[in-house]
Structure formats: C-alpha cells, structure tokens
C-alpha cells in the first residue's frame, strides 16, 4: 500500500513539473484572451458514506489542476486535472479522481479573487482489495477557491451519483448488511498556482 501511495505522489509531482514547463501562467485572471493556469494542492479530506451512523474516513489528497479560459471577455474557466486521496482509517482506500469543473473568478482586489466552482468527478478505487468496494464511480462537487496571488485556499463538498461500495453482505463488520454507499467528501485545500 505504501509503495502504491508513493508511486501516486511521484506521478502527480511529475505531472506538475511537466505542466510548469508548458505554461508559466498565474491563477489570477488577466484580460488577455486564452490566459490559462495550473494549480498544485494538498487537501485534508473527510470521506463518509451516505448512511446514518457510518464512520467517516480521514484522508490526504494531492492534486494537479489545469484551468482553461473559455472567454476572452469573462473570467470563465473549465478546470480538469488529476488527484489522489489516501484514507488513513480502516478501510484505507486510495482513490484517483479526475474533476471537470466550471469556475468563474470574481476579483476582490488586483491580487485576490474568489472563484466558485461546480462540476463532476470521476473516481477510481486503486488500492482497496475489499470485495464490496467498486473500481469506478461518478460524483459531483461544489466549492470555492480563494486566490491570494500565487497561493490559494479552497473548500469543497461533493457527493456521488453512483455507489462506490455495495455491502450486500457484512464484510468484517465494517458496514451494515444490505446497504449501498455513495461517497460524500468535504475537503480543505492549500496550494500554489503558476
């Protein structure tokens, strides 16, 4: 498990390095047409199934995001990227996520923006060998990033359109018999933009 997590971290860092060679744009909106940005972030996540009384799993996420300008006159962007979340508690999943978000940057000052976002996520279970956990699920997310020059702080919450776990049987007492689970996740993120 530790080797897989280390490999995921190394992959994310190499993606960020490649992206930096391609683009040196900042996250702050410029009126120039086609001004894109990249973002690297570290998140604390609380992941819980949508069943009353079920315990949440704490996790750490690493992510790379690419923002693509879709308007020359408005600070409107489509974001995509890749992220990996490792859950510390038992069971400890390793979840790979690919978001597709729409975000609009609201300038507060020349160096401070508020960027609300709304989108979908494609989630894959990379490491858990538990029979009740599926390998793919699709979900949604809503949140906002607060951009402070080259740094940002983000808050987001998301849920699932599809079940991520299906406990038709009781597996080692983790889940009650006969429930299906969608992932609900709250994340707090800090990172850099370039």
PDB file of C-alpha atoms in Angstrom:
ATOM      1  CA  UNK A   1       0.000   0.000   0.000  1.00  0.00           C
ATOM      2  CA  UNK A   2       2.798   2.436   0.885  1.00  0.00           C
ATOM      3  CA  UNK A   3       4.552   1.714  -2.422  1.00  0.00           C
ATOM      4  CA  UNK A   4       1.372   2.454  -4.378  1.00  0.00           C
ATOM      5  CA  UNK A   5       0.842   5.718  -2.458  1.00  0.00           C
ATOM      6  CA  UNK A   6       4.474   6.753  -3.058  1.00  0.00           C
ATOM      7  CA  UNK A   7       4.080   5.958  -6.773  1.00  0.00           C
ATOM      8  CA  UNK A   8       0.904   8.073  -6.944  1.00  0.00           C
ATOM      9  CA  UNK A   9       2.688  11.010  -5.279  1.00  0.00           C
ATOM     10  CA  UNK A  10       5.636  10.734  -7.689  1.00  0.00           C
ATOM     11  CA  UNK A  11       3.253  10.633 -10.676  1.00  0.00           C
ATOM     12  CA  UNK A  12       1.435  13.764  -9.515  1.00  0.00           C
ATOM     13  CA  UNK A  13       4.684  15.634  -8.959  1.00  0.00           C
ATOM     14  CA  UNK A  14       5.954  14.719 -12.440  1.00  0.00           C
ATOM     15  CA  UNK A  15       2.678  15.935 -13.951  1.00  0.00           C
ATOM     16  CA  UNK A  16       3.119  19.249 -12.155  1.00  0.00           C
ATOM     17  CA  UNK A  17       6.714  19.584 -13.372  1.00  0.00           C
ATOM     18  CA  UNK A  18       5.657  18.857 -16.950  1.00  0.00           C
ATOM     19  CA  UNK A  19       2.842  21.379 -16.716  1.00  0.00           C
ATOM     20  CA  UNK A  20       5.244  24.015 -15.418  1.00  0.00           C
ATOM     21  CA  UNK A  21       7.466  23.558 -18.471  1.00  0.00           C
ATOM     22  CA  UNK A  22       4.445  24.001 -20.745  1.00  0.00           C
ATOM     23  CA  UNK A  23       2.909  27.017 -19.028  1.00  0.00           C
ATOM     24  CA  UNK A  24       4.046  29.659 -16.546  1.00  0.00           C
ATOM     25  CA  UNK A  25       0.659  31.390 -16.223  1.00  0.00           C
ATOM     26  CA  UNK A  26      -0.708  32.586 -12.910  1.00  0.00           C
ATOM     27  CA  UNK A  27      -4.099  31.812 -11.494  1.00  0.00           C
ATOM     28  CA  UNK A  28      -5.029  35.496 -11.325  1.00  0.00           C
ATOM     29  CA  UNK A  29      -7.331  36.417 -14.195  1.00  0.00           C
ATOM     30  CA  UNK A  30      -5.810  38.545 -16.941  1.00  0.00           C
ATOM     31  CA  UNK A  31      -7.868  40.186 -19.647  1.00  0.00           C
ATOM     32  CA  UNK A  32      -5.671  38.626 -22.313  1.00  0.00           C
ATOM     33  CA  UNK A  33      -7.578  36.056 -24.335  1.00  0.00           C
ATOM     34  CA  UNK A  34      -6.751  32.448 -23.532  1.00  0.00           C
ATOM     35  CA  UNK A  35      -4.873  33.012 -20.240  1.00  0.00           C
ATOM     36  CA  UNK A  36      -4.782  29.577 -18.596  1.00  0.00           C
ATOM     37  CA  UNK A  37      -3.376  28.451 -15.242  1.00  0.00           C
ATOM     38  CA  UNK A  38      -2.096  25.415 -13.340  1.00  0.00           C
ATOM     39  CA  UNK A  39      -2.592  24.633  -9.684  1.00  0.00           C
ATOM     40  CA  UNK A  40      -0.952  22.154  -7.263  1.00  0.00           C
ATOM     41  CA  UNK A  41      -2.689  21.471  -3.972  1.00  0.00           C
ATOM     42  CA  UNK A  42      -2.658  19.404  -0.800  1.00  0.00           C
ATOM     43  CA  UNK A  43      -6.001  18.682   0.852  1.00  0.00           C
ATOM     44  CA  UNK A  44      -7.353  17.257   4.064  1.00  0.00           C
ATOM     45  CA  UNK A  45     -10.472  15.276   3.244  1.00  0.00           C
ATOM     46  CA  UNK A  46     -13.214  13.769   5.362  1.00  0.00           C
ATOM     47  CA  UNK A  47     -14.868  10.982   3.356  1.00  0.00           C
ATOM     48  CA  UNK A  48     -18.063   9.381   4.567  1.00  0.00           C
ATOM     49  CA  UNK A  49     -20.743   7.052   3.184  1.00  0.00           C
ATOM     50  CA  UNK A  50     -24.287   8.445   2.953  1.00  0.00           C
ATOM     51  CA  UNK A  51     -25.639   6.106   5.650  1.00  0.00           C
ATOM     52  CA  UNK A  52     -26.597   7.322   9.126  1.00  0.00           C
ATOM     53  CA  UNK A  53     -24.170   6.201  11.804  1.00  0.00           C
ATOM     54  CA  UNK A  54     -21.394   5.208   9.382  1.00  0.00           C
ATOM     55  CA  UNK A  55     -17.911   6.436  10.329  1.00  0.00           C
ATOM     56  CA  UNK A  56     -16.027   8.960   8.201  1.00  0.00           C
ATOM     57  CA  UNK A  57     -12.534   8.255   6.882  1.00  0.00           C
ATOM     58  CA  UNK A  58      -9.887  10.980   7.125  1.00  0.00           C
ATOM     59  CA  UNK A  59      -7.610  11.337   4.140  1.00  0.00           C
ATOM     60  CA  UNK A  60      -4.837  13.327   2.495  1.00  0.00           C
ATOM     61  CA  UNK A  61      -5.063  14.369  -1.160  1.00  0.00           C
ATOM     62  CA  UNK A  62      -2.543  15.630  -3.698  1.00  0.00           C
ATOM     63  CA  UNK A  63      -3.857  17.206  -6.889  1.00  0.00           C
ATOM     64  CA  UNK A  64      -2.900  18.986 -10.097  1.00  0.00           C
ATOM     65  CA  UNK A  65      -5.477  21.143 -11.888  1.00  0.00           C
ATOM     66  CA  UNK A  66      -5.394  22.868 -15.273  1.00  0.00           C
ATOM     67  CA  UNK A  67      -7.691  25.874 -15.805  1.00  0.00           C
ATOM     68  CA  UNK A  68      -8.601  26.621 -19.427  1.00  0.00           C
ATOM     69  CA  UNK A  69     -10.053  30.001 -20.368  1.00  0.00           C
ATOM     70  CA  UNK A  70     -13.308  29.772 -22.338  1.00  0.00           C
ATOM     71  CA  UNK A  71     -13.943  33.504 -22.827  1.00  0.00           C
ATOM     72  CA  UNK A  72     -11.805  36.437 -23.876  1.00  0.00           C
ATOM     73  CA  UNK A  73     -14.017  38.939 -22.041  1.00  0.00           C
ATOM     74  CA  UNK A  74     -15.118  36.997 -18.930  1.00  0.00           C
ATOM     75  CA  UNK A  75     -13.027  35.248 -16.251  1.00  0.00           C
ATOM     76  CA  UNK A  76     -14.774  31.930 -17.013  1.00  0.00           C
ATOM     77  CA  UNK A  77     -12.753  28.696 -16.976  1.00  0.00           C
ATOM     78  CA  UNK A  78     -13.141  24.953 -17.358  1.00  0.00           C
ATOM     79  CA  UNK A  79     -10.891  23.001 -14.986  1.00  0.00           C
ATOM     80  CA  UNK A  80      -9.656  19.440 -15.196  1.00  0.00           C
ATOM     81  CA  UNK A  81      -6.735  17.540 -13.727  1.00  0.00           C
ATOM     82  CA  UNK A  82      -5.918  14.562 -11.557  1.00  0.00           C
ATOM     83  CA  UNK A  83      -5.782  13.882  -7.836  1.00  0.00           C
ATOM     84  CA  UNK A  84      -5.093  11.028  -5.445  1.00  0.00           C
ATOM     85  CA  UNK A  85      -6.654  10.654  -1.995  1.00  0.00           C
ATOM     86  CA  UNK A  86      -5.342   8.202   0.594  1.00  0.00           C
ATOM     87  CA  UNK A  87      -7.621   7.303   3.517  1.00  0.00           C
ATOM     88  CA  UNK A  88      -5.874   6.875   6.868  1.00  0.00           C
ATOM     89  CA  UNK A  89      -8.619   4.952   8.655  1.00  0.00           C
ATOM     90  CA  UNK A  90      -9.751   1.369   8.160  1.00  0.00           C
ATOM     91  CA  UNK A  91     -10.668   0.639   5.414  1.00  0.00           C
ATOM     92  CA  UNK A  92      -7.930   2.774   3.826  1.00  0.00           C
ATOM     93  CA  UNK A  93      -8.771   3.375   0.162  1.00  0.00           C
ATOM     94  CA  UNK A  94      -6.561   5.033  -2.428  1.00  0.00           C
ATOM     95  CA  UNK A  95      -8.910   6.986  -4.692  1.00  0.00           C
ATOM     96  CA  UNK A  96      -7.867   8.533  -8.000  1.00  0.00           C
ATOM     97  CA  UNK A  97     -10.071  11.467  -9.066  1.00  0.00           C
ATOM     98  CA  UNK A  98     -10.428  13.357 -12.344  1.00  0.00           C
ATOM     99  CA  UNK A  99     -12.564  16.512 -11.944  1.00  0.00           C
ATOM    100  CA  UNK A 100     -14.276  18.545 -14.659  1.00  0.00           C
ATOM    101  CA  UNK A 101     -15.353  21.898 -13.192  1.00  0.00           C
ATOM    102  CA  UNK A 102     -16.679  25.231 -14.376  1.00  0.00           C
ATOM    103  CA  UNK A 103     -15.321  28.177 -12.368  1.00  0.00           C
ATOM    104  CA  UNK A 104     -15.841  31.943 -12.513  1.00  0.00           C
ATOM    105  CA  UNK A 105     -13.278  34.258 -10.933  1.00  0.00           C
ATOM    106  CA  UNK A 106     -14.663  37.225  -9.022  1.00  0.00           C
ATOM    107  CA  UNK A 107     -11.937  39.863  -8.470  1.00  0.00           C
ATOM    108  CA  UNK A 108     -11.824  41.415  -4.991  1.00  0.00           C
ATOM    109  CA  UNK A 109      -8.528  43.270  -5.471  1.00  0.00           C
ATOM    110  CA  UNK A 110      -5.789  43.057  -8.110  1.00  0.00           C
ATOM    111  CA  UNK A 111      -4.276  40.029  -6.303  1.00  0.00           C
ATOM    112  CA  UNK A 112      -7.279  38.479  -4.564  1.00  0.00           C
ATOM    113  CA  UNK A 113     -10.027  36.517  -6.345  1.00  0.00           C
ATOM    114  CA  UNK A 114     -12.907  34.354  -5.212  1.00  0.00           C
ATOM    115  CA  UNK A 115     -13.515  31.501  -7.644  1.00  0.00           C
ATOM    116  CA  UNK A 116     -16.688  29.453  -7.055  1.00  0.00           C
ATOM    117  CA  UNK A 117     -16.799  26.111  -8.864  1.00  0.00           C
ATOM    118  CA  UNK A 118     -19.282  23.433  -9.827  1.00  0.00           C
ATOM    119  CA  UNK A 119     -18.520  20.166 -11.545  1.00  0.00           C
ATOM    120  CA  UNK A 120     -18.378  16.405 -11.779  1.00  0.00           C
ATOM    121  CA  UNK A 121     -15.687  13.934 -10.718  1.00  0.00           C
ATOM    122  CA  UNK A 122     -14.675  10.522 -11.996  1.00  0.00           C
ATOM    123  CA  UNK A 123     -13.402   8.446  -9.067  1.00  0.00           C
ATOM    124  CA  UNK A 124     -11.416   5.227  -9.256  1.00  0.00           C
ATOM    125  CA  UNK A 125     -10.534   2.835  -6.442  1.00  0.00           C
ATOM    126  CA  UNK A 126      -6.838   1.998  -6.934  1.00  0.00           C
ATOM    127  CA  UNK A 127      -5.739   0.060  -3.890  1.00  0.00           C
ATOM    128  CA  UNK A 128      -8.548  -1.439  -1.847  1.00  0.00           C
ATOM    129  CA  UNK A 129      -8.948  -5.166  -2.464  1.00  0.00           C
ATOM    130  CA  UNK A 130     -12.171  -5.341  -0.456  1.00  0.00           C
ATOM    131  CA  UNK A 131     -14.892  -7.076  -2.466  1.00  0.00           C
ATOM    132  CA  UNK A 132     -17.561  -4.526  -1.539  1.00  0.00           C
ATOM    133  CA  UNK A 133     -15.699  -1.501  -2.996  1.00  0.00           C
ATOM    134  CA  UNK A 134     -16.238  -0.752  -6.672  1.00  0.00           C
ATOM    135  CA  UNK A 135     -13.448   0.292  -9.012  1.00  0.00           C
ATOM    136  CA  UNK A 136     -15.240   3.276 -10.569  1.00  0.00           C
ATOM    137  CA  UNK A 137     -17.864   5.838  -9.543  1.00  0.00           C
ATOM    138  CA  UNK A 138     -19.014   9.241 -10.742  1.00  0.00           C
ATOM    139  CA  UNK A 139     -19.849  12.147  -8.450  1.00  0.00           C
ATOM    140  CA  UNK A 140     -20.352  15.899  -8.184  1.00  0.00           C
ATOM    141  CA  UNK A 141     -18.689  18.733  -6.300  1.00  0.00           C
ATOM    142  CA  UNK A 142     -19.275  22.363  -5.409  1.00  0.00           C
ATOM    143  CA  UNK A 143     -16.883  24.768  -3.712  1.00  0.00           C
ATOM    144  CA  UNK A 144     -14.763  27.878  -3.939  1.00  0.00           C
ATOM    145  CA  UNK A 145     -11.098  28.770  -4.175  1.00  0.00           C
ATOM    146  CA  UNK A 146      -9.778  31.927  -2.550  1.00  0.00           C
ATOM    147  CA  UNK A 147      -6.792  33.101  -4.571  1.00  0.00           C
ATOM    148  CA  UNK A 148      -4.133  35.158  -2.804  1.00  0.00           C
ATOM    149  CA  UNK A 149      -1.594  35.980  -5.510  1.00  0.00           C
ATOM    150  CA  UNK A 150       0.377  32.790  -6.209  1.00  0.00           C
ATOM    151  CA  UNK A 151      -1.290  30.900  -3.354  1.00  0.00           C
ATOM    152  CA  UNK A 152      -4.806  29.670  -2.818  1.00  0.00           C
ATOM    153  CA  UNK A 153      -7.080  28.144  -0.190  1.00  0.00           C
ATOM    154  CA  UNK A 154     -10.019  26.013  -1.278  1.00  0.00           C
ATOM    155  CA  UNK A 155     -13.115  24.483   0.302  1.00  0.00           C
ATOM    156  CA  UNK A 156     -15.307  21.943  -1.454  1.00  0.00           C
ATOM    157  CA  UNK A 157     -18.020  19.400  -0.800  1.00  0.00           C
ATOM    158  CA  UNK A 158     -19.121  16.589  -3.072  1.00  0.00           C
ATOM    159  CA  UNK A 159     -21.307  13.526  -3.287  1.00  0.00           C
ATOM    160  CA  UNK A 160     -21.832  10.538  -5.537  1.00  0.00           C
ATOM    161  CA  UNK A 161     -24.131   9.880  -8.467  1.00  0.00           C
ATOM    162  CA  UNK A 162     -23.142   6.199  -8.323  1.00  0.00           C
ATOM    163  CA  UNK A 163     -22.476   3.751  -5.498  1.00  0.00           C
ATOM    164  CA  UNK A 164     -18.797   3.437  -4.550  1.00  0.00           C
ATOM    165  CA  UNK A 165     -19.384   0.478  -2.225  1.00  0.00           C
ATOM    166  CA  UNK A 166     -22.080  -2.150  -2.116  1.00  0.00           C
ATOM    167  CA  UNK A 167     -22.355  -4.173   1.082  1.00  0.00           C
ATOM    168  CA  UNK A 168     -24.839  -6.838   0.124  1.00  0.00           C
ATOM    169  CA  UNK A 169     -23.027  -8.950   2.706  1.00  0.00           C
ATOM    170  CA  UNK A 170     -21.449  -7.922   6.005  1.00  0.00           C
ATOM    171  CA  UNK A 171     -17.681  -7.632   5.335  1.00  0.00           C
ATOM    172  CA  UNK A 172     -15.710  -7.917   8.563  1.00  0.00           C
ATOM    173  CA  UNK A 173     -18.270  -5.795  10.399  1.00  0.00           C
ATOM    174  CA  UNK A 174     -17.397  -2.567   8.548  1.00  0.00           C
ATOM    175  CA  UNK A 175     -20.852  -1.990   7.121  1.00  0.00           C
ATOM    176  CA  UNK A 176     -24.400  -2.977   7.879  1.00  0.00           C
ATOM    177  CA  UNK A 177     -25.900  -5.739   5.763  1.00  0.00           C
ATOM    178  CA  UNK A 178     -27.678  -4.722   2.575  1.00  0.00           C
ATOM    179  CA  UNK A 179     -26.636  -1.070   2.156  1.00  0.00           C
ATOM    180  CA  UNK A 180     -25.232   0.730  -0.864  1.00  0.00           C
ATOM    181  CA  UNK A 181     -22.864   3.645  -0.321  1.00  0.00           C
ATOM    182  CA  UNK A 182     -22.123   6.840  -2.160  1.00  0.00           C
ATOM    183  CA  UNK A 183     -19.029   8.843  -1.224  1.00  0.00           C
ATOM    184  CA  UNK A 184     -19.568  12.214   0.440  1.00  0.00           C
ATOM    185  CA  UNK A 185     -16.403  14.258   0.848  1.00  0.00           C
ATOM    186  CA  UNK A 186     -15.532  17.588   2.449  1.00  0.00           C
ATOM    187  CA  UNK A 187     -12.082  18.926   1.525  1.00  0.00           C
ATOM    188  CA  UNK A 188      -9.955  21.857   2.679  1.00  0.00           C
ATOM    189  CA  UNK A 189      -7.053  22.626   0.330  1.00  0.00           C
ATOM    190  CA  UNK A 190      -3.932  24.817   0.271  1.00  0.00           C
ATOM    191  CA  UNK A 191      -1.623  25.167  -2.689  1.00  0.00           C
ATOM    192  CA  UNK A 192       0.241  27.174  -5.288  1.00  0.00           C
ATOM    193  CA  UNK A 193      -0.679  28.451  -8.746  1.00  0.00           C
ATOM    194  CA  UNK A 194       1.505  29.033 -11.770  1.00  0.00           C
TER     195      UNK A 194
END
